mmCIF file of C-alpha atoms and ligand atoms in Angstrom:
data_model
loop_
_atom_site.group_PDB
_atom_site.id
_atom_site.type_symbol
_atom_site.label_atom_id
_atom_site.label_comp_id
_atom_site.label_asym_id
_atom_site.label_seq_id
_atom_site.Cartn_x
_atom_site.Cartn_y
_atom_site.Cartn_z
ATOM 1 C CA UNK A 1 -57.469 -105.677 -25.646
ATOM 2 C CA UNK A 2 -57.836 -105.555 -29.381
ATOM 3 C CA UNK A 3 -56.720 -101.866 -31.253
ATOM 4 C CA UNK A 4 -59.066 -101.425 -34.202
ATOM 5 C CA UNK A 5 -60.041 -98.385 -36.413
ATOM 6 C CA UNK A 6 -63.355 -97.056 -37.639
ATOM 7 C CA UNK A 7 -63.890 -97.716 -41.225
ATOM 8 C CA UNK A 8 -67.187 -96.743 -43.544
ATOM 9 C CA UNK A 9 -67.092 -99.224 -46.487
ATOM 10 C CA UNK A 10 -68.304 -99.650 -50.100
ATOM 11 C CA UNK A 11 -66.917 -96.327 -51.038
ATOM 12 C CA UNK A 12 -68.277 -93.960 -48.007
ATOM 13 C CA UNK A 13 -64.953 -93.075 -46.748
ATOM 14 C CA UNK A 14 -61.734 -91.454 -47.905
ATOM 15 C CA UNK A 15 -59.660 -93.771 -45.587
ATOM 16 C CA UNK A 16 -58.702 -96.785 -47.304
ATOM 17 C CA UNK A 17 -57.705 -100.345 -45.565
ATOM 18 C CA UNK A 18 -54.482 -99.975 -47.577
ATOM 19 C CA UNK A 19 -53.642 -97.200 -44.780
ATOM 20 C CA UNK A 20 -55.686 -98.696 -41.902
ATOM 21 C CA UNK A 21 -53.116 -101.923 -42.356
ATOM 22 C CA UNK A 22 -49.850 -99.682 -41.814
ATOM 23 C CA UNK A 23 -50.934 -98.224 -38.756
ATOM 24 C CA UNK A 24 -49.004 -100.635 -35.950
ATOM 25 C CA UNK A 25 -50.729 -102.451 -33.719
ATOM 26 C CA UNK A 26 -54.414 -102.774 -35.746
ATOM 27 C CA UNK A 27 -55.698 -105.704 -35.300
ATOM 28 C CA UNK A 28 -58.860 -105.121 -37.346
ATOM 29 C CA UNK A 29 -61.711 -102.341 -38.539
ATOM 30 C CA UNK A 30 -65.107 -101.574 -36.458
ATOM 31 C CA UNK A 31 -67.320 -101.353 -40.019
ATOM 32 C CA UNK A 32 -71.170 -100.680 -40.654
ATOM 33 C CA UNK A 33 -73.508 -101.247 -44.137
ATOM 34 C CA UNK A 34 -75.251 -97.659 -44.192
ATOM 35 C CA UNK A 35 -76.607 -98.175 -47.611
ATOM 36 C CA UNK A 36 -78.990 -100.710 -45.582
ATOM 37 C CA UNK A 37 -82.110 -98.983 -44.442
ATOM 38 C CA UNK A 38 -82.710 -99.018 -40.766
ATOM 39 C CA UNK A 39 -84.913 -100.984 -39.654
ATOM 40 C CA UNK A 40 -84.000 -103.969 -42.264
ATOM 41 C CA UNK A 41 -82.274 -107.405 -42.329
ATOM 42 C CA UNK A 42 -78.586 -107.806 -42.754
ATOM 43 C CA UNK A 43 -78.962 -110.663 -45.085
ATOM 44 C CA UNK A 44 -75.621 -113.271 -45.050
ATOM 45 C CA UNK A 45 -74.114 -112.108 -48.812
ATOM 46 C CA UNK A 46 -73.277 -108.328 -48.106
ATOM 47 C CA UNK A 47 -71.567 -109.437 -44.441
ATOM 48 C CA UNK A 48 -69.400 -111.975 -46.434
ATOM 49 C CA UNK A 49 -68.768 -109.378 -49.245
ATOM 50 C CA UNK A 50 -67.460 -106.803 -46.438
ATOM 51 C CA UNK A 51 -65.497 -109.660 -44.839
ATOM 52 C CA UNK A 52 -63.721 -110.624 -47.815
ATOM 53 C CA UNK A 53 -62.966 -106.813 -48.782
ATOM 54 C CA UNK A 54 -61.231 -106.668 -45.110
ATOM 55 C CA UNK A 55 -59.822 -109.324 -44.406
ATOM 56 C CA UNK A 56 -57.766 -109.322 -48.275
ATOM 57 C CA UNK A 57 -56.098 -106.235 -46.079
ATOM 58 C CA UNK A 58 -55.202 -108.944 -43.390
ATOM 59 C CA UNK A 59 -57.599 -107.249 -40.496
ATOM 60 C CA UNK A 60 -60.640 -108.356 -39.070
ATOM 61 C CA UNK A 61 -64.148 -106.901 -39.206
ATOM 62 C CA UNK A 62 -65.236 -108.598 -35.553
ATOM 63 C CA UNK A 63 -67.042 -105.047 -34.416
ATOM 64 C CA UNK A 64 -70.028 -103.543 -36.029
ATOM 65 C CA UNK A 65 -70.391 -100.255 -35.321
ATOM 66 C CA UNK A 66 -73.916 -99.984 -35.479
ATOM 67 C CA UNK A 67 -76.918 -101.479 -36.091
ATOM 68 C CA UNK A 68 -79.189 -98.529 -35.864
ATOM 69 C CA UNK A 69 -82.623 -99.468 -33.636
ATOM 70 C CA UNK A 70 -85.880 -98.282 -35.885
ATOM 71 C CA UNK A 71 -87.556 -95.156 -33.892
ATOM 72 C CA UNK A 72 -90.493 -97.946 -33.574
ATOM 73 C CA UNK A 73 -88.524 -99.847 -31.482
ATOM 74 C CA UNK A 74 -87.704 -96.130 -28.862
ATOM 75 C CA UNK A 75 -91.005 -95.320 -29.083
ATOM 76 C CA UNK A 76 -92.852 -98.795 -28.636
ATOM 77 C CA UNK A 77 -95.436 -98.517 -31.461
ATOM 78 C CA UNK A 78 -96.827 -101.526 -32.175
ATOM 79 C CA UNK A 79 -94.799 -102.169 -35.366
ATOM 80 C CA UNK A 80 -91.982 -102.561 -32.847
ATOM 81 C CA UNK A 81 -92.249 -106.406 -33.145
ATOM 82 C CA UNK A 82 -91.559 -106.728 -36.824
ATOM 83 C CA UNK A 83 -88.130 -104.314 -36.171
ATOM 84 C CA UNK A 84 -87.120 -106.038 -33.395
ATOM 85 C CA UNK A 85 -87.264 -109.968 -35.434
ATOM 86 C CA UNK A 86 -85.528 -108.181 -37.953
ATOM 87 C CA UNK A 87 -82.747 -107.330 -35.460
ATOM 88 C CA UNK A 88 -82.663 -110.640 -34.432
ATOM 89 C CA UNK A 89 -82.176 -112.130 -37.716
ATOM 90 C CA UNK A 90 -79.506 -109.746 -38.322
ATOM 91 C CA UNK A 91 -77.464 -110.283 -34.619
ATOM 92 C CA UNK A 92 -77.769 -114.234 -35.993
ATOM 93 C CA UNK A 93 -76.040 -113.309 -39.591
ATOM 94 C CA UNK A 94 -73.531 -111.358 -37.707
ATOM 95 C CA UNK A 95 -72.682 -113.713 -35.310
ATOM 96 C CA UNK A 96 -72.244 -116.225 -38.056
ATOM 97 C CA UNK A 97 -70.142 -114.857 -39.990
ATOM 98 C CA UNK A 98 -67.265 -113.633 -36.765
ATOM 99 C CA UNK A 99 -68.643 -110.253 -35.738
ATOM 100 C CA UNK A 100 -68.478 -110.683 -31.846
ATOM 101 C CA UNK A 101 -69.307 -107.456 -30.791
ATOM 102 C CA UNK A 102 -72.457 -104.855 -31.834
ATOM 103 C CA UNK A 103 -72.268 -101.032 -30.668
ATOM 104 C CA UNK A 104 -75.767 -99.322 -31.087
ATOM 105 C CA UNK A 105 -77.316 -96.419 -29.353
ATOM 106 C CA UNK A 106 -80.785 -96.087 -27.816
ATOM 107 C CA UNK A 107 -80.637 -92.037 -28.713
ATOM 108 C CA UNK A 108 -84.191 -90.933 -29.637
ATOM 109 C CA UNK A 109 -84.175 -88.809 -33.157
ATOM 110 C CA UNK A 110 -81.193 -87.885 -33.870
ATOM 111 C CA UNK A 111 -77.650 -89.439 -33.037
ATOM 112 C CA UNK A 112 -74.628 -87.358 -31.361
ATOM 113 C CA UNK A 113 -75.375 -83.278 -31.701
ATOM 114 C CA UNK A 114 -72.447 -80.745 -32.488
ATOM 115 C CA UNK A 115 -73.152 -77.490 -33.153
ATOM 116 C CA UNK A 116 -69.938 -77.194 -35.298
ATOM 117 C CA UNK A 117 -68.091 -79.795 -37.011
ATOM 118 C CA UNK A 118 -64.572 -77.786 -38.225
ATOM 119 C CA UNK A 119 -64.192 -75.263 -35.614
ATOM 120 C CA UNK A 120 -60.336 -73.928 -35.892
ATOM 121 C CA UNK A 121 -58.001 -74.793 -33.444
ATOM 122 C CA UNK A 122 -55.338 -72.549 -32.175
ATOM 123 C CA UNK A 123 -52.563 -74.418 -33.800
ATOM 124 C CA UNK A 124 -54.367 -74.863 -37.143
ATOM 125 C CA UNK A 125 -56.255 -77.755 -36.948
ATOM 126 C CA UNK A 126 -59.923 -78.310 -37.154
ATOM 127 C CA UNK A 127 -61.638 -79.655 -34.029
ATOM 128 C CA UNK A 128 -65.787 -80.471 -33.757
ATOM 129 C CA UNK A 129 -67.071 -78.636 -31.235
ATOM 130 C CA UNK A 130 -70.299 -78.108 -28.596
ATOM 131 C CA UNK A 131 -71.588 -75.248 -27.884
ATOM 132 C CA UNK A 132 -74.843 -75.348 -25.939
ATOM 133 C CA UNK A 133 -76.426 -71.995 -26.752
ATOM 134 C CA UNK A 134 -75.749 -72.687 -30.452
ATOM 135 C CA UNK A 135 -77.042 -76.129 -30.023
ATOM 136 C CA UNK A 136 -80.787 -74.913 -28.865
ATOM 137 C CA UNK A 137 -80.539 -72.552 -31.405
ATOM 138 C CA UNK A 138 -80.416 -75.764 -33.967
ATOM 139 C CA UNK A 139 -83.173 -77.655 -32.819
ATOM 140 C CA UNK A 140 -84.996 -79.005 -35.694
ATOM 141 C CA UNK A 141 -88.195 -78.534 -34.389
ATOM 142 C CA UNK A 142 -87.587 -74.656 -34.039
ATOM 143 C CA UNK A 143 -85.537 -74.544 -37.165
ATOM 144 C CA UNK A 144 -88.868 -76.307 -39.127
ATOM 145 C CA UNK A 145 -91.025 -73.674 -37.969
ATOM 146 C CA UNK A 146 -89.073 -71.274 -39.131
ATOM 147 C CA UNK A 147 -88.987 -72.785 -42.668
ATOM 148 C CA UNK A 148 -93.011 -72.483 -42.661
ATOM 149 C CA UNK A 149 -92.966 -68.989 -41.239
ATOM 150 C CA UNK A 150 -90.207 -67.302 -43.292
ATOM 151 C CA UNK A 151 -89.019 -69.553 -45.825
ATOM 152 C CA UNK A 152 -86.243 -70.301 -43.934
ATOM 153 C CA UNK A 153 -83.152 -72.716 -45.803
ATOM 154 C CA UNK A 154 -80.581 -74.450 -43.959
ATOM 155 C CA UNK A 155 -77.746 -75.396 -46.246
ATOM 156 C CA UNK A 156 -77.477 -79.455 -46.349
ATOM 157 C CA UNK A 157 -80.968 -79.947 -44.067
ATOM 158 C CA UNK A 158 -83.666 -81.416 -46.446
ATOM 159 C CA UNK A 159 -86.513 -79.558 -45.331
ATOM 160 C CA UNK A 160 -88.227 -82.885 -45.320
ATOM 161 C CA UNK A 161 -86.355 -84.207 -43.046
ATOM 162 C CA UNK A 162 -86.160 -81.441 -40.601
ATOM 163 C CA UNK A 163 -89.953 -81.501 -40.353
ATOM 164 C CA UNK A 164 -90.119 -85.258 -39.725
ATOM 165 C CA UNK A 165 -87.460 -84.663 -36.861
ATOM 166 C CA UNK A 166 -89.784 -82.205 -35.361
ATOM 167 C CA UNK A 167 -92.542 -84.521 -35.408
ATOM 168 C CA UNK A 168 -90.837 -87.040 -33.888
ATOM 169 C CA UNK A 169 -89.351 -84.789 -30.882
ATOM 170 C CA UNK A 170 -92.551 -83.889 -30.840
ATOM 171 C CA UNK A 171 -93.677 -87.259 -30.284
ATOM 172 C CA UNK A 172 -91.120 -87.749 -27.048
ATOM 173 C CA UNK A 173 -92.625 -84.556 -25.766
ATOM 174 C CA UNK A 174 -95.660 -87.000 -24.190
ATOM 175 C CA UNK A 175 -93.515 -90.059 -23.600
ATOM 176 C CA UNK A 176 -92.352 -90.102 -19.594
ATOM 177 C CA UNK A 177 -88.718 -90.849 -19.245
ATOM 178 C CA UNK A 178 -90.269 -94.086 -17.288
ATOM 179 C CA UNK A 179 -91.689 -95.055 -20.598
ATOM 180 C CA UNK A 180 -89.044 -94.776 -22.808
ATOM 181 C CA UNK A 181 -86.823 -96.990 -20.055
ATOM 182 C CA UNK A 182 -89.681 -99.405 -20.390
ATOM 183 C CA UNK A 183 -89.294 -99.435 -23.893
ATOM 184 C CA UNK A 184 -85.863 -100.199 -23.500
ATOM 185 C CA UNK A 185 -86.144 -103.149 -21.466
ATOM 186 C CA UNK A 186 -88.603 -104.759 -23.830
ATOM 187 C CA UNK A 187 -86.371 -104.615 -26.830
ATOM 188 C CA UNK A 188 -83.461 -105.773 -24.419
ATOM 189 C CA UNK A 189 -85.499 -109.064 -23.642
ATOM 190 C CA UNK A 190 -86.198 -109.706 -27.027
ATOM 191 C CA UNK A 191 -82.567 -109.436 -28.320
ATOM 192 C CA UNK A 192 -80.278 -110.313 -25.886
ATOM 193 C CA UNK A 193 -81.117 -114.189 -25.268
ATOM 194 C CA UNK A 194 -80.718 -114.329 -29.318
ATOM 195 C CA UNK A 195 -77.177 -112.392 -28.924
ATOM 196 C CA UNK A 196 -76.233 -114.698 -26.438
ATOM 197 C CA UNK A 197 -76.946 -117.653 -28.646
ATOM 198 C CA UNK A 198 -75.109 -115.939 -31.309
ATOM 199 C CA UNK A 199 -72.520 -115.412 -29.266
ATOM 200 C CA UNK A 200 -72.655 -111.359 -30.159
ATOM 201 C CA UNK A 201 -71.593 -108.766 -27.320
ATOM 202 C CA UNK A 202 -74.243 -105.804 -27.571
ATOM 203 C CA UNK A 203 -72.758 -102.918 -26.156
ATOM 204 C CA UNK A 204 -74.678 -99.543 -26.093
ATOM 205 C CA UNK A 205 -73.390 -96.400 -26.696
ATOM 206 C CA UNK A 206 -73.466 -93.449 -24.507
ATOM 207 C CA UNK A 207 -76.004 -90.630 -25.304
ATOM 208 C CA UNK A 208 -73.920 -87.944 -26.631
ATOM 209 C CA UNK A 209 -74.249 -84.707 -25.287
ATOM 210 C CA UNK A 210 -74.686 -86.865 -22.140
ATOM 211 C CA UNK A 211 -77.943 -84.107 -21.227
ATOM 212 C CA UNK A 212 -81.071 -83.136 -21.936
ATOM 213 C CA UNK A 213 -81.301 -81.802 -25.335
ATOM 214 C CA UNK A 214 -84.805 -80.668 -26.761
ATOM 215 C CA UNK A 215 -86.930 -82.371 -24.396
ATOM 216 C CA UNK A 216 -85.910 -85.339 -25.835
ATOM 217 C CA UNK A 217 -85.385 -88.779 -23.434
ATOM 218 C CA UNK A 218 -81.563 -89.530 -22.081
ATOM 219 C CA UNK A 219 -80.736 -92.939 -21.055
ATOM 220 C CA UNK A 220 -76.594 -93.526 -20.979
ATOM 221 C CA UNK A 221 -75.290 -90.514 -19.481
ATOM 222 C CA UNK A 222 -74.265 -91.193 -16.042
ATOM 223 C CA UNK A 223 -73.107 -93.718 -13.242
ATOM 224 C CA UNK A 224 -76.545 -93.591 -12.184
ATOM 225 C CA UNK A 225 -78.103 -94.735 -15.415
ATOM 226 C CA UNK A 226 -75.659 -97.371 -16.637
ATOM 227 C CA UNK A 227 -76.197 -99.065 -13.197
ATOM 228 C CA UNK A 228 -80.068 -99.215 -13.848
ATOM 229 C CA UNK A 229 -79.502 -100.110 -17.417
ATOM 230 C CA UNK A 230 -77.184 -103.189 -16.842
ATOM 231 C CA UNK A 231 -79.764 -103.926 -14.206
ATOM 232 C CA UNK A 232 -82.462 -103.971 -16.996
ATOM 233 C CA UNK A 233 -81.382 -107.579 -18.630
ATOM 234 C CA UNK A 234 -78.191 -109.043 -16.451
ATOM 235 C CA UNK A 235 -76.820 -111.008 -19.134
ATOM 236 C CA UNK A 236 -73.053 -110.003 -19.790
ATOM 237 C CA UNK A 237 -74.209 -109.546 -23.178
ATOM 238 C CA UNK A 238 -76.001 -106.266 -22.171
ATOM 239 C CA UNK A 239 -73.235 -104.168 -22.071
ATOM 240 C CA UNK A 240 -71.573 -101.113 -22.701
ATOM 241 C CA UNK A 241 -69.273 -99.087 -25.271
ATOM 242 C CA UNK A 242 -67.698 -96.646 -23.248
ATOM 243 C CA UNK A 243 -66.926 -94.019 -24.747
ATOM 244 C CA UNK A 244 -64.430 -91.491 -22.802
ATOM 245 C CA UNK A 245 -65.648 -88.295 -24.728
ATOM 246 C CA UNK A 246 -69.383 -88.868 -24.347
ATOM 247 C CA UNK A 247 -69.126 -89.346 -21.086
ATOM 248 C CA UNK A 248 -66.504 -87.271 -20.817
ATOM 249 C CA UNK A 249 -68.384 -84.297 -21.856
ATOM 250 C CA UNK A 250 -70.518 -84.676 -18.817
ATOM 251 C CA UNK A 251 -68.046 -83.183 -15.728
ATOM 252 C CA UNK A 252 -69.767 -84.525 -13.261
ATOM 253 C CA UNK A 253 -68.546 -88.172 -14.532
ATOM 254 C CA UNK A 254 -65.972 -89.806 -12.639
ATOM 255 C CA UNK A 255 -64.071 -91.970 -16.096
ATOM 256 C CA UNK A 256 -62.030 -93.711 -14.095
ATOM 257 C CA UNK A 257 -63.997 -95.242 -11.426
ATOM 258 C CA UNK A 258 -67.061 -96.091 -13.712
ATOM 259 C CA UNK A 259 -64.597 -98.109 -16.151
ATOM 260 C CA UNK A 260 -63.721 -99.937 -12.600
ATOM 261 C CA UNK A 261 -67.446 -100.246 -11.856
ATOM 262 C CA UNK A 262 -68.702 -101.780 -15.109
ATOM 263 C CA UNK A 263 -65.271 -103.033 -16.332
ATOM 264 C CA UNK A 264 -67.083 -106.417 -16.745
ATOM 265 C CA UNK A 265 -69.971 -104.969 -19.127
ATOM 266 C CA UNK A 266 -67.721 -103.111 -20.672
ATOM 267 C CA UNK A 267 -67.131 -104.604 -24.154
ATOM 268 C CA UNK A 268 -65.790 -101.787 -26.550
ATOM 269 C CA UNK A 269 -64.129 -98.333 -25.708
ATOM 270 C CA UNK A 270 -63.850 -95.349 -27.700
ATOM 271 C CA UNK A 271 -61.076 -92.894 -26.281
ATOM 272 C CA UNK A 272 -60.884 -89.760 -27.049
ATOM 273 C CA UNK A 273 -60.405 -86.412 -25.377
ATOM 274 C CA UNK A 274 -62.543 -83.041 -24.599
ATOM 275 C CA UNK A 275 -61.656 -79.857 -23.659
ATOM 276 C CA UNK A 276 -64.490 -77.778 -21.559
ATOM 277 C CA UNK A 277 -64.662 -74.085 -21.971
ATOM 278 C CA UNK A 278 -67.418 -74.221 -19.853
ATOM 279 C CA UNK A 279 -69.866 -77.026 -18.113
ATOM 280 C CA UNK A 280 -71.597 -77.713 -21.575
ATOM 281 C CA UNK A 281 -69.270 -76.056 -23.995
ATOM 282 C CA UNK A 282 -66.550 -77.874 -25.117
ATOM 283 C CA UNK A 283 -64.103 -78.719 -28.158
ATOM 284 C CA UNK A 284 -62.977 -82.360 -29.206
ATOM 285 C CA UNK A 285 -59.328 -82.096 -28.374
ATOM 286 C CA UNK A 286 -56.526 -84.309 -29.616
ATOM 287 C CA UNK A 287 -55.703 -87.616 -27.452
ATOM 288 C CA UNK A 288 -53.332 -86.367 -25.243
ATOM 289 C CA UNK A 289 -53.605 -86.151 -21.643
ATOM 290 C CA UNK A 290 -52.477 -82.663 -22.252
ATOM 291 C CA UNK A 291 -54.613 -81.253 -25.125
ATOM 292 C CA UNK A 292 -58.073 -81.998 -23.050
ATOM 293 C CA UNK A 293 -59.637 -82.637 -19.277
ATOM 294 C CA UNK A 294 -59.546 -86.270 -19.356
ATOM 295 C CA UNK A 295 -56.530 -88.462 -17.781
ATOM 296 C CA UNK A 296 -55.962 -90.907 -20.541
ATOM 297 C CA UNK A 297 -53.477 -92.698 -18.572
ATOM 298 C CA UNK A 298 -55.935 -92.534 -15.837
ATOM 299 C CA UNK A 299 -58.041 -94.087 -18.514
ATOM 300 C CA UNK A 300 -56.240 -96.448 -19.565
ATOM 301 C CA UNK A 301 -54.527 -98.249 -16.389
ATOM 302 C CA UNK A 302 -58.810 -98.588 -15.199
ATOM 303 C CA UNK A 303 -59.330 -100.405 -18.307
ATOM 304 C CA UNK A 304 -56.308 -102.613 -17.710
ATOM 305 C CA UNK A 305 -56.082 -103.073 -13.758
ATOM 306 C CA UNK A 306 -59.872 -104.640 -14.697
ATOM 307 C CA UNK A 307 -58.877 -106.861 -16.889
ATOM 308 C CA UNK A 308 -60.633 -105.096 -19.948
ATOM 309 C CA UNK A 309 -60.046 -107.892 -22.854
ATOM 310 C CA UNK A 310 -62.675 -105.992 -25.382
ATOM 311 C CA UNK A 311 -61.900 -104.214 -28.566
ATOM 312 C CA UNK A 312 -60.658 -100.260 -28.218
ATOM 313 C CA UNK A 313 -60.407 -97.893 -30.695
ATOM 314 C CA UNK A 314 -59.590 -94.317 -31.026
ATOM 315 C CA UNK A 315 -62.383 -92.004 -31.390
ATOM 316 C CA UNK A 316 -63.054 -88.495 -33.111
ATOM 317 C CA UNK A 317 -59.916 -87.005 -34.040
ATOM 318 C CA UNK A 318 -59.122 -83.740 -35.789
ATOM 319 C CA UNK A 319 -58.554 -82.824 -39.029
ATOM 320 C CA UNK A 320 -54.529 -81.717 -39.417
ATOM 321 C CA UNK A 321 -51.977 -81.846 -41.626
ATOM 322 C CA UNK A 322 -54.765 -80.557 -44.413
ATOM 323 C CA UNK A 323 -56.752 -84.175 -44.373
ATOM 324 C CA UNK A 324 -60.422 -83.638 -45.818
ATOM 325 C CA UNK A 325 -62.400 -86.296 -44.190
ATOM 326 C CA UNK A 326 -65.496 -87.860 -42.921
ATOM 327 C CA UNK A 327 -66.080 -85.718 -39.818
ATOM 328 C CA UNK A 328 -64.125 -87.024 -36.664
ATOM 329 C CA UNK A 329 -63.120 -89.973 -38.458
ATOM 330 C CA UNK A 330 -59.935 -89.010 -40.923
ATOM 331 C CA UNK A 331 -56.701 -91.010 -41.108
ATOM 332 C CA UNK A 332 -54.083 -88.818 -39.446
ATOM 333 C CA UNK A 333 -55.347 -87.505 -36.094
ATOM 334 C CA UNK A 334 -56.788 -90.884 -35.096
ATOM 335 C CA UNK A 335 -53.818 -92.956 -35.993
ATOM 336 C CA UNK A 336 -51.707 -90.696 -33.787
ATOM 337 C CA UNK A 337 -54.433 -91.485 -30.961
ATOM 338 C CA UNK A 338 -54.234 -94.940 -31.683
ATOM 339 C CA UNK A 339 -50.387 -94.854 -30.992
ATOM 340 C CA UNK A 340 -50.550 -93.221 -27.908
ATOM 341 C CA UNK A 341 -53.293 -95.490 -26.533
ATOM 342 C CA UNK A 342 -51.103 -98.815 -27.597
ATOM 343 C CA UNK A 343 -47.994 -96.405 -25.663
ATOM 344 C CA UNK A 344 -49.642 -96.274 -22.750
ATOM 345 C CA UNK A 345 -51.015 -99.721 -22.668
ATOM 346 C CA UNK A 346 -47.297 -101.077 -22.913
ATOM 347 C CA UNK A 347 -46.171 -99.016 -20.514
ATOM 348 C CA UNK A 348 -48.562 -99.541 -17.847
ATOM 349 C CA UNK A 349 -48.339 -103.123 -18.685
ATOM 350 C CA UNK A 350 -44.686 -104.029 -18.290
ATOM 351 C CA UNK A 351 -44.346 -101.403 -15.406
ATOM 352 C CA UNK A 352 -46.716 -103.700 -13.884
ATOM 353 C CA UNK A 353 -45.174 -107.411 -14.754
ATOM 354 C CA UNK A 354 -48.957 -107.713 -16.948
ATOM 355 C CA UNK A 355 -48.974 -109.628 -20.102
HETATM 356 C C1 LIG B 1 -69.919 -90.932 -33.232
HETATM 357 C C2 LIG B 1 -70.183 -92.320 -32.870
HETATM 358 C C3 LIG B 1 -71.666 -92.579 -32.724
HETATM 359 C C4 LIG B 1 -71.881 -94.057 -32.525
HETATM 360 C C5 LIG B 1 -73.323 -94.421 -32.413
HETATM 361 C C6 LIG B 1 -73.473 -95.856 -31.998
HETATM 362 O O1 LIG B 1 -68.941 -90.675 -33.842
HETATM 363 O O2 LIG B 1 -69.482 -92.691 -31.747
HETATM 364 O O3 LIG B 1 -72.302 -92.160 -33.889
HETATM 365 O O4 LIG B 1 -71.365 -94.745 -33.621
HETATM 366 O O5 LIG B 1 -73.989 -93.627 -31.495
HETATM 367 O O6 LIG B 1 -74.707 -96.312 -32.404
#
C-alpha cells in the first residue's frame, strides 16, 4: 500500500509540501483544484501545473481527492448529460497525466455534517465532533426559515446559500430512495467504461454521518449498501474509499469484516478513529487503538491479510500542540497517525513473513 497525505493546493492550506516531504514513509499527496467550479472540465494545463508544484517536493499527486458530482447529476435533471461528459473529459485529463485513483461522494446537498468543528478535548486538544441533537438543530432548511421569520444570522452561513440548501433538501423530500439509486447507476454507466479506459480507479466515499440526516437520501453507509452498490456497475473500477471513521461512526458496522468483504473494490482508505458517547454522538479521536472504538490493528491486518495494494492515508486528526489549521486536516495530529499506521503495517507484516 502507498502512505500519502491530504494536501489543498494553490495557497488553500497552511500545510506546505516542504513538511508533507519529512514525514517518513510518504510516498505522495491526495490533492484537489477547488477554485474549479463543480460541475466543470479539468482542462490538461492546471493538472500539469499541480504536478509540477508536487512532484519539485519529490511526491506524487496519483489520488484526487475529489471530483465533486454536480447536484444535476444526484438528482437526474435533464442537464445531467452535459455534467456527466464533462466528468468524462476530466477522468481522461486525469488519467493522462498519472492520477490513478478518484475519491468522490454521491452525498446529496451537503458533504460530511459536524455539529462542531473544535470541540476541546480533555487533554487540550481540539477534536470535531457529532452531536445528533445539535445536528437537527442545524439543518439549513430550518435554520433558512428562521432567517425569513426573525431575521435570524448565522455567523459564516451566506444566507444565500442556506436558502438554496433548503431548496434543494427540499427537492430530495419527493425523490424515493429507489430513485436516487437509479440515478446512481446511470451516472455509473456513463463514467466507469471511460475510467476504465483511462485507467482511473473511482472509489466512492462513504456518506458521512453514515444515517439519515434531514430527509435527505443515504447510499454508502452499510454492508448492505456497498454490496448493492458494487453490484450496480461490476467493473473493479467501481469501487470504494473506505473510510474507517465514516463508517466507523455507524456501530452497527463490522470494519473489519467489510474491508475482508470488499478488499478487492477497495481502492483508497482513510483511517481514522471515533469515540461514541452515545449511538450517534461521537468525537473524532486521535489514531490510536486506545483514544477511540475502532481496532486499528484490527484494521489494519484486514487490509493487509487481503492483499490491499491501494493508496492509504490518515484521516481527520486533531488540532494539538497549538496548530491552526484547515479543519481535520493540520500537519501534526495526522502525521502522528500516519506513523502509527506505517507501525502497524511493519509489524503485522514481518510478524507474518509478508513483503
Ligand atoms: C472529509 C472528507 C470528505 C471527502 C469527500 C469525498 O474530510 O473525507 O470531504 O473528501 O466526501 O468526495
Amino acid at each position: 500500500m502507498k502512505m500519502v497525505f491530504r494536501w489543498f493546493p494553490f495557497g488553500e492550506d497552511s500545510v506546505t509540501l516542504a513538511q508533507i516531504r519529512q514525514i517518513p514513509g510518504m510516498t505522495g499527496v491526495v490533492s484537489c483544484i477547488p477554485q474549479i467550479p463543480v460541475g466543470e472540465v479539468w482542462d490538461e494545463d492546471i493538472i500539469r501545473k499541480l504536478n509540477s508544484e508536487i512532484a519539485a517536493y519529490g511526491l506524487e499527486n496519483e489520488v484526487i481527492e475529489s471530483v465533486n458530482i454536480h447536484e444535476d447529476i444526484k438528482k437526474g435533471l435533464p442537464t445531467r448529460d452535459r455534467y456527466i461528459e464533462n466528468y468524462i473529459k476530466t477522468i481522461r485529463n486525469l488519467g493522462k497525466n498519472g492520477v490513478r485513483c478518484l475519491c468522490y461522494n454521491f452525498m446529496p446537498v451537503m458533504d460530511w455534517a459536524r455539529s462542531e468543528l473544535a470541540r476541546p478535548q480533555k487533554d487540550g486538544s481540539f477534536a470535531m465532533s457529532y452531536r445528533h441533537e445539535k445536528a437537527l438543530e442545524m439543518n439549513p432548511a430550518i435554520l433558512a426559515e428562521k432567517m425569513l421569520s426573525d431575521g435570524f444570522y448565522m455567523p459564516g452561513w451566506e444566507p444565500d446559500r442556506i436558502a438554496a440548501m433548503a431548496a434543494d433538501i427540499e427537492f430530495y423530500h419527493n425523490m424515493t430512495q429507489d430513485e436516487y439509486w437509479k440515478n446512481m447507476k446511470y451516472f455509473l454507466d456513463a463514467v466507469i467504461p471511460e475510467a476504465e479506459a483511462s485507467d482511473v480507479k473511482m472509489a466512492i466515499h462513504p456518506d458521512d454521518p453514515p444515517w439519515e440526516l434531514y430527509g435527505l437520501p443515504k447510499v454508502i453507509t452499510n454492508a448492505e449498501n456497498i454490496r448493492k452498490f458494487l453490484s450496480l456497475n461490476e467493473s473493479p473500477y467501481n469501487g470504494l474509499t473506505f473510510c474507517t471513521g465514516s463508517l466507523g461512526s455507524n456501530v452497527h458496522n463490522d470494519l473489519p469484516a467489510m474491508i475482508r468483504e470488499f478488499a478487492p473494490r477497495i481502492h483508497f482508505a482513510h483511517v481514522r478513529n471515533v469515540f461514541h458517547f452515545a449511538e450517534q454522538d461521537f468525537d473524532e479521536s486521535a489514531h490510536l487503538s486506545a483514544c477511540g472504538d475502532q481496532d486499528m490493528y484490527e484494521i489494519m491486518l484486514a487490509l493487509i491479510e487481503s492483499g490491499f495494494e491501494g493508496y492509504i492515508r490518515p484521516d481527520h486528526g486533531r488540532m494539538i500542540w497549538g496548530e491552526q489549521a484547515r479543519a481535520g486536516y493540520g500537519l501534526y495530529d495526522r502525521a502522528l497517525g500516519s506513523q502509527y499506521l506505517l507501525g502497524l503495517e511493519e509489524a503485522i507484516k514481518k510478524s507474518r513473513g509478508i513483503k
